[in-house]
XYZ file of C-alpha atoms in Angstrom:
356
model
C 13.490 0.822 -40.010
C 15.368 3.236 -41.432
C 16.578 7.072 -39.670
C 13.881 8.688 -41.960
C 11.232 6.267 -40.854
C 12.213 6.919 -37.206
C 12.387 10.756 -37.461
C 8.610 10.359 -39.204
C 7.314 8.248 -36.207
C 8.874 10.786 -33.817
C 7.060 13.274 -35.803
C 3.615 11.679 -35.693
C 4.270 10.708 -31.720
C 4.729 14.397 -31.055
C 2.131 16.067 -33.766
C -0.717 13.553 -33.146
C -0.082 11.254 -30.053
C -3.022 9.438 -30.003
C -2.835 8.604 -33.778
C 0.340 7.570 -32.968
C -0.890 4.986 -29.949
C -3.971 3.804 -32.562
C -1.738 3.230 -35.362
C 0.286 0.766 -33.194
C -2.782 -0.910 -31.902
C -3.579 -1.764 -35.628
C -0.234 -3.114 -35.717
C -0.448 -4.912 -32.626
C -3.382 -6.657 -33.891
C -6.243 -4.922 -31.928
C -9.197 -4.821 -33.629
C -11.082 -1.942 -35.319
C -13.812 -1.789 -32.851
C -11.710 -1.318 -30.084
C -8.934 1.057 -32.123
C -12.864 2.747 -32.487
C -13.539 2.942 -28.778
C -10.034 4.030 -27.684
C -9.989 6.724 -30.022
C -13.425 7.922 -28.957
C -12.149 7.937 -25.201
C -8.993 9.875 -26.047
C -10.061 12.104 -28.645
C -12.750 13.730 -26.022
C -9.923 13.478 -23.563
C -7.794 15.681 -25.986
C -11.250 17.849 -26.373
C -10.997 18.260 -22.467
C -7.409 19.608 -22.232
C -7.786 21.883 -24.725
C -10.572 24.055 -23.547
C -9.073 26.187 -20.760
C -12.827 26.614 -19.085
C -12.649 22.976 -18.120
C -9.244 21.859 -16.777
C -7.950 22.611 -13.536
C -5.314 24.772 -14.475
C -7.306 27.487 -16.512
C -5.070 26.923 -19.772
C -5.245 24.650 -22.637
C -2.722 21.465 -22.353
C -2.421 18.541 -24.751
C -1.687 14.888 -24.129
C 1.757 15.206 -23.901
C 2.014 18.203 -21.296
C -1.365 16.493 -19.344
C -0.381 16.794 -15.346
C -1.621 14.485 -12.942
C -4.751 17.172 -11.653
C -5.666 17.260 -15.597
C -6.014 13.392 -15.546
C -7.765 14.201 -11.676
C -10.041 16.574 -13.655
C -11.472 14.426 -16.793
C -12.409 11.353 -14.494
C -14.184 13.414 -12.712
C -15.934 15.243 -15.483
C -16.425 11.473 -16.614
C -17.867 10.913 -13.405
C -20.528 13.618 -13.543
C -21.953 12.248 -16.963
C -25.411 11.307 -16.621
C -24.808 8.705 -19.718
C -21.864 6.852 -17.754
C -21.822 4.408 -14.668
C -19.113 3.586 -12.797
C -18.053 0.993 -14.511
C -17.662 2.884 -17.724
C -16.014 5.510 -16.198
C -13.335 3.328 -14.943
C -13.143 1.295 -18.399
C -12.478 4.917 -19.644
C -10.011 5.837 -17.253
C -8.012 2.432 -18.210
C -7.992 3.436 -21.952
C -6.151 6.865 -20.925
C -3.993 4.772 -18.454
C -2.715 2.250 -20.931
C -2.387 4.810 -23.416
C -0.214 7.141 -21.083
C 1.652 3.473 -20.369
C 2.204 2.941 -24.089
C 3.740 6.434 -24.777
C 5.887 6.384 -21.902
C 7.680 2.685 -22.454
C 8.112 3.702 -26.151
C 9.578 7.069 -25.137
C 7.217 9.706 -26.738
C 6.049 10.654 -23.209
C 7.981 11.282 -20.172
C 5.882 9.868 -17.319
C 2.270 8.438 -16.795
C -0.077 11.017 -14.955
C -2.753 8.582 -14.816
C -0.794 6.033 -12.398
C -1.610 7.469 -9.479
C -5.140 8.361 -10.848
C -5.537 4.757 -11.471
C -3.998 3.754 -7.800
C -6.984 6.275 -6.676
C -9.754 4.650 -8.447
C -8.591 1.092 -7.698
C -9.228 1.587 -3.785
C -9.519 -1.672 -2.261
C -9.214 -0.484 1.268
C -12.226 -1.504 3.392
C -14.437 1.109 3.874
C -17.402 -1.097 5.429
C -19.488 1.076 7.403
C -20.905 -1.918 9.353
C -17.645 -2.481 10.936
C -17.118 -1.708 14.419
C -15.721 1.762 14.721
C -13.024 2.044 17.754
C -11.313 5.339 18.652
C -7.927 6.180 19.200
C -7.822 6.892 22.978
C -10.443 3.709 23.023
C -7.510 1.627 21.599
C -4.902 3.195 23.683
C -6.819 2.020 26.662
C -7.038 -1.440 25.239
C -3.107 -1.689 24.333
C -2.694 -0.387 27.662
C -4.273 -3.533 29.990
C -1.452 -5.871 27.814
C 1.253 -6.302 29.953
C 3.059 -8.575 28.407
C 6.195 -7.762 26.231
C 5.309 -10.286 23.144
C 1.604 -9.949 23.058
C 2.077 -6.355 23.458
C 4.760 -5.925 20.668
C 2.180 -8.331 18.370
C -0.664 -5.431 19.256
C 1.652 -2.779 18.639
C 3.069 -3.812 15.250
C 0.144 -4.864 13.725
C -1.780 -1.475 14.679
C 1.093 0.713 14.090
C 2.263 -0.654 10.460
C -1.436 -2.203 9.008
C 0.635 -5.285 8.023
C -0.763 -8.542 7.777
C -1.025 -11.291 10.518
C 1.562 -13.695 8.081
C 3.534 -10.742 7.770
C 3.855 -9.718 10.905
C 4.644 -13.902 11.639
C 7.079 -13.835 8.529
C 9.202 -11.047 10.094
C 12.768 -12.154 10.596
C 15.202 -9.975 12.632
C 17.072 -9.049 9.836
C 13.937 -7.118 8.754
C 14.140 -4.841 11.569
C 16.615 -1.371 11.709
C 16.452 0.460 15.073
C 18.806 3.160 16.323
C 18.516 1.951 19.939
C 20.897 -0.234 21.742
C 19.533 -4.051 21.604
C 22.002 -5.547 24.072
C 24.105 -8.054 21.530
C 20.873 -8.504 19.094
C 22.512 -8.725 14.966
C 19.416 -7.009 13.397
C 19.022 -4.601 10.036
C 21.140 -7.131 7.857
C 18.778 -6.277 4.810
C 19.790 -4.197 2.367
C 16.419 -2.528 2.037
C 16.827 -1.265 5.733
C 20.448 0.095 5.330
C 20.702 3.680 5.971
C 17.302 3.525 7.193
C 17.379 3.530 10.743
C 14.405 2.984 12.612
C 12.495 0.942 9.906
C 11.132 -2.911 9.058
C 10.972 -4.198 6.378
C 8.271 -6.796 4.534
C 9.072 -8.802 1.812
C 6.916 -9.847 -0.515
C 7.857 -13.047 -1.426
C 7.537 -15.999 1.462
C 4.558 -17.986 0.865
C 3.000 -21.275 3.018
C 5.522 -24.220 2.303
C 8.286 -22.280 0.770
C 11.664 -22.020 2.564
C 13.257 -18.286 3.167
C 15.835 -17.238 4.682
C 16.433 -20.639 5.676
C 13.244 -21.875 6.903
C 10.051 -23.300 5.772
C 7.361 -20.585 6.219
C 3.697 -21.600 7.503
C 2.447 -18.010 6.655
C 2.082 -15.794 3.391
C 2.499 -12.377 2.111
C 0.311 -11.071 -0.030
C 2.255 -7.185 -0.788
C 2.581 -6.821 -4.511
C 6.284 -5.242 -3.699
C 8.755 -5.565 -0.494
C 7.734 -2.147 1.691
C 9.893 -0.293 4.060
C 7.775 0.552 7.040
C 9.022 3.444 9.596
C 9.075 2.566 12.840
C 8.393 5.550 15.393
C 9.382 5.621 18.852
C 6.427 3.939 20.692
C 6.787 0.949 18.446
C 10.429 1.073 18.364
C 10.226 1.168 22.545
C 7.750 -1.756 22.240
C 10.383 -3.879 20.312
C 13.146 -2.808 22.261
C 11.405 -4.002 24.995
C 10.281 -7.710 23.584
C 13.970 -8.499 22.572
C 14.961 -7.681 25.954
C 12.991 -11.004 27.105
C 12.778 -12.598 23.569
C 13.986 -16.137 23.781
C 16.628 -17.791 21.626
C 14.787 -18.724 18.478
C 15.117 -22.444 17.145
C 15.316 -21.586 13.721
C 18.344 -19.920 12.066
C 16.292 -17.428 10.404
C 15.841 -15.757 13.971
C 12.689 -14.651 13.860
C 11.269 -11.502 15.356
C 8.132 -13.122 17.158
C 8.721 -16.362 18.961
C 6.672 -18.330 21.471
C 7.348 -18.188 25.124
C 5.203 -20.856 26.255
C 4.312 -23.870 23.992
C 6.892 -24.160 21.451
C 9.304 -22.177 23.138
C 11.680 -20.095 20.533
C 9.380 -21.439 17.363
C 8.134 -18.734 15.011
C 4.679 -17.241 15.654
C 2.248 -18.655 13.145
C -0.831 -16.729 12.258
C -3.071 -18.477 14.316
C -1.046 -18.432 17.646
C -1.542 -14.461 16.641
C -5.215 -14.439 17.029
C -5.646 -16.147 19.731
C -3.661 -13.530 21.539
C -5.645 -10.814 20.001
C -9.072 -13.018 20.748
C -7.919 -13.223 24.313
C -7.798 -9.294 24.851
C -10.068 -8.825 22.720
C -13.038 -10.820 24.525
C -11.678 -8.967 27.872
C -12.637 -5.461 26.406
C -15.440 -7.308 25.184
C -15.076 -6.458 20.873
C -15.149 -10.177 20.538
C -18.012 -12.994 20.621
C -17.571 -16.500 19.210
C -20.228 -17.050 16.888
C -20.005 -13.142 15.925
C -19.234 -11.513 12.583
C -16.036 -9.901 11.101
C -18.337 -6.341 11.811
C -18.696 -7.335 15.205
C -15.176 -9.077 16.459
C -11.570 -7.100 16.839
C -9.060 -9.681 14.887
C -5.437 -9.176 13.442
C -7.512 -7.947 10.432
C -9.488 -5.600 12.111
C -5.957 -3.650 13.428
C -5.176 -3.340 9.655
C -8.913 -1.618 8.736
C -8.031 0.505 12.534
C -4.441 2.096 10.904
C -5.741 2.283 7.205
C -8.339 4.329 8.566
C -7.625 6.542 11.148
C -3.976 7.131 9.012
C -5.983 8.211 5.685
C -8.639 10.420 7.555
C -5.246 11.807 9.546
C -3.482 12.592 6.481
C -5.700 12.630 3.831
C -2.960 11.033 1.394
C -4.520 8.000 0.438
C -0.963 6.835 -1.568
C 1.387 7.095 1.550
C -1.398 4.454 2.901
C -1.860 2.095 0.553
C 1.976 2.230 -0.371
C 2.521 1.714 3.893
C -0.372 -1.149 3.271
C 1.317 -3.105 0.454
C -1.647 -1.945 -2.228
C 0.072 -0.041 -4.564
C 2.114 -1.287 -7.716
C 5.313 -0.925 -9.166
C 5.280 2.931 -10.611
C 3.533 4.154 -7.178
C 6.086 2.299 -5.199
C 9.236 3.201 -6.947
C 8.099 6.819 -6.621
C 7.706 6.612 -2.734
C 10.712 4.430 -2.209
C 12.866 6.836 -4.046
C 11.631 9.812 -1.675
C 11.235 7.441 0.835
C 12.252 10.148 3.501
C 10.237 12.979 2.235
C 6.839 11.398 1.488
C 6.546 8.341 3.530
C 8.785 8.592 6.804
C 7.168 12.634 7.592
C 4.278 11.768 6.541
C 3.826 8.559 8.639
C 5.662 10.479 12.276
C 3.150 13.655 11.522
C 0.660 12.153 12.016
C 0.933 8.492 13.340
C -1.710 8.127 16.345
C -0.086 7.751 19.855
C -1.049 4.032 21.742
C 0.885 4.556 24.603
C 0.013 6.322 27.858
């Protein structure tokens, strides 16, 4: 292509964006149908920002200039259409995503407003209203009666981060940055956790049957992206407090969790987990063999517990699902670069206290 052609294409990306995005979806191959439908979609979403009665900001916008409220603002004028259900709404909302996707890898746009939107609409956190509801000074009670240091620092983990039982199992100590003194212990060797004190880290990569860091893992992780977790005091006094007894681990991955009883120094698997969290579970009586996942307090139900009472706490639904492992690549860059400002405040604001 020659400079002329390129200066006309920059011309039609800035004068006409969305002609722009359907001209390269004939090129692409896309069919006139669904050039048809896309341009439908975007063309009323171009209608939207330019009458200043209906966006959020009181003043006309365009595509290019559209803020992440605007994007907010036309779902959930989309949403309010008698002539729509929710799936079409959201089969709407992915035309304007891909398009803002489109215009930002070829450059025309800056960023894509409708990531986060998108994040938003794609909850997957469960929100079953069956499920047994337990309060925070209920818990704290509960954590309270375990006395001892592993099966405390399992409880304490897994309801203070919302990780997973495989990757709470999968945690190495290399995953694990406190400021505290851990009598001789080498942890924090990630890079992820460097200059992040007080922090754990979970990969995203060790599945069942594949060998990390040296050892063949019986567990998963299912996070889209590696997360770093902060780690406030109680848990980081929990911890401190399980390495003081933890015994020398038999693999050379070292572990965080290891047995101290059968197996002695072999990683935790997932279901030597539950069985702790059965045991105390059935004693505060939130368990019942034979029961349902409404009615029984598992690893799992620790994650629902922080996802939660964390969202109603903070209302930020994207600190959570990035803390959860939900969220994909453009969310996760954005809270790993601020990693300080909009996860690690966040998070020790308003973090619920377990310990008496």
């Amino acid at each position: 292509m020659s400079a002329a052609d390129e200066d006309v294409d920059a011309d039609t990306a800035d004068e006409d964006p969305i002609g722009y995005f359907l001209e390269d979806m004939e090129l692409h191959g896309k069919s006139g149908r669904t050039r048809a439908e896309y341009g439908r979609v975007l063309r009323r979403f171009e209608g939207f920002l330019a009458d200043p009665t209906r966006g959020p900001g009181g003043a006309a916008s365009s595509p290019a200039a559209a803020s992440h409220r605007d994007c907010m603002a036309f779902v959930h004028e989309l949403r309010r259409d008698p002539d729509l259900t929710d799936s079409t709404t959201a089969t709407y909302a992915a035309y304007l995503h891909r398009f803002f996707a489109y215009m930002t890898q070829v450059g025309a746009f800056d960023a894509n407003p409708m990531a986060l939107v998108m994040e938003e609409l794609d909850e997957r956190i469960d929100t079953d209203p069956t499920r047994r509801e337990i309060s925070v000074p209920r818990m704290r009670a509960f954590v309270g009666e375990i006395t001892h240091p592993l099966e405390r620092a399992l409880v304490v983990t897994l309801l203070k981060t919302g990780m997973r039982v495989g990757e709470l199992c999968n945690l190495d100590l290399r995953d694990v940055a406190l400021s505290r003194d851990l009598a001789g212990y080498d942890v924090g060797d990630r890079a992820q956790v460097d200059g992040r004190p007080d922090s754990l880290f979970v990969a995203s990569e060790p599945s069942v049957g594949e060998v990390h860091n040296g050892e063949t893992r019986s567990a998963s992780n299912k996070r889209k992206r590696g997360t770093v977790l902060p780690v406030d005091d109680e848990l980081a006094e929990t911890l401190v407090r399980w390495l003081a007894v933890r015994p020398d681990a038999v693999s050379p991955a070292e572990p965080l969790f290891v047995a101290t009883g059968s197996g002695w120094g072999e990683r935790l698997t997932p279901e030597q987990v539950g069985r702790v969290v059965r045991t105390h579970a059935a004693d505060a009586g939130w368990y019942e063999s034979g029961a349902g996942a409404t009615e029984n307090v598992t690893p799992h139900y620790f994650r629902h517990f922080f996802t939660t009472h964390l969202r109603d706490r903070t209302g930020d639904r994207g600190v959570v699902k990035y803390l959860r492992g939900d969220v994909a690549d453009d969310i996760i860059d954005t809270y790993t670069h601020n990693w300080g400002d909009n996860v690690r405040e966040t998070y020790e604001q308003h973090i619920y206290s377990l310990l008496e």
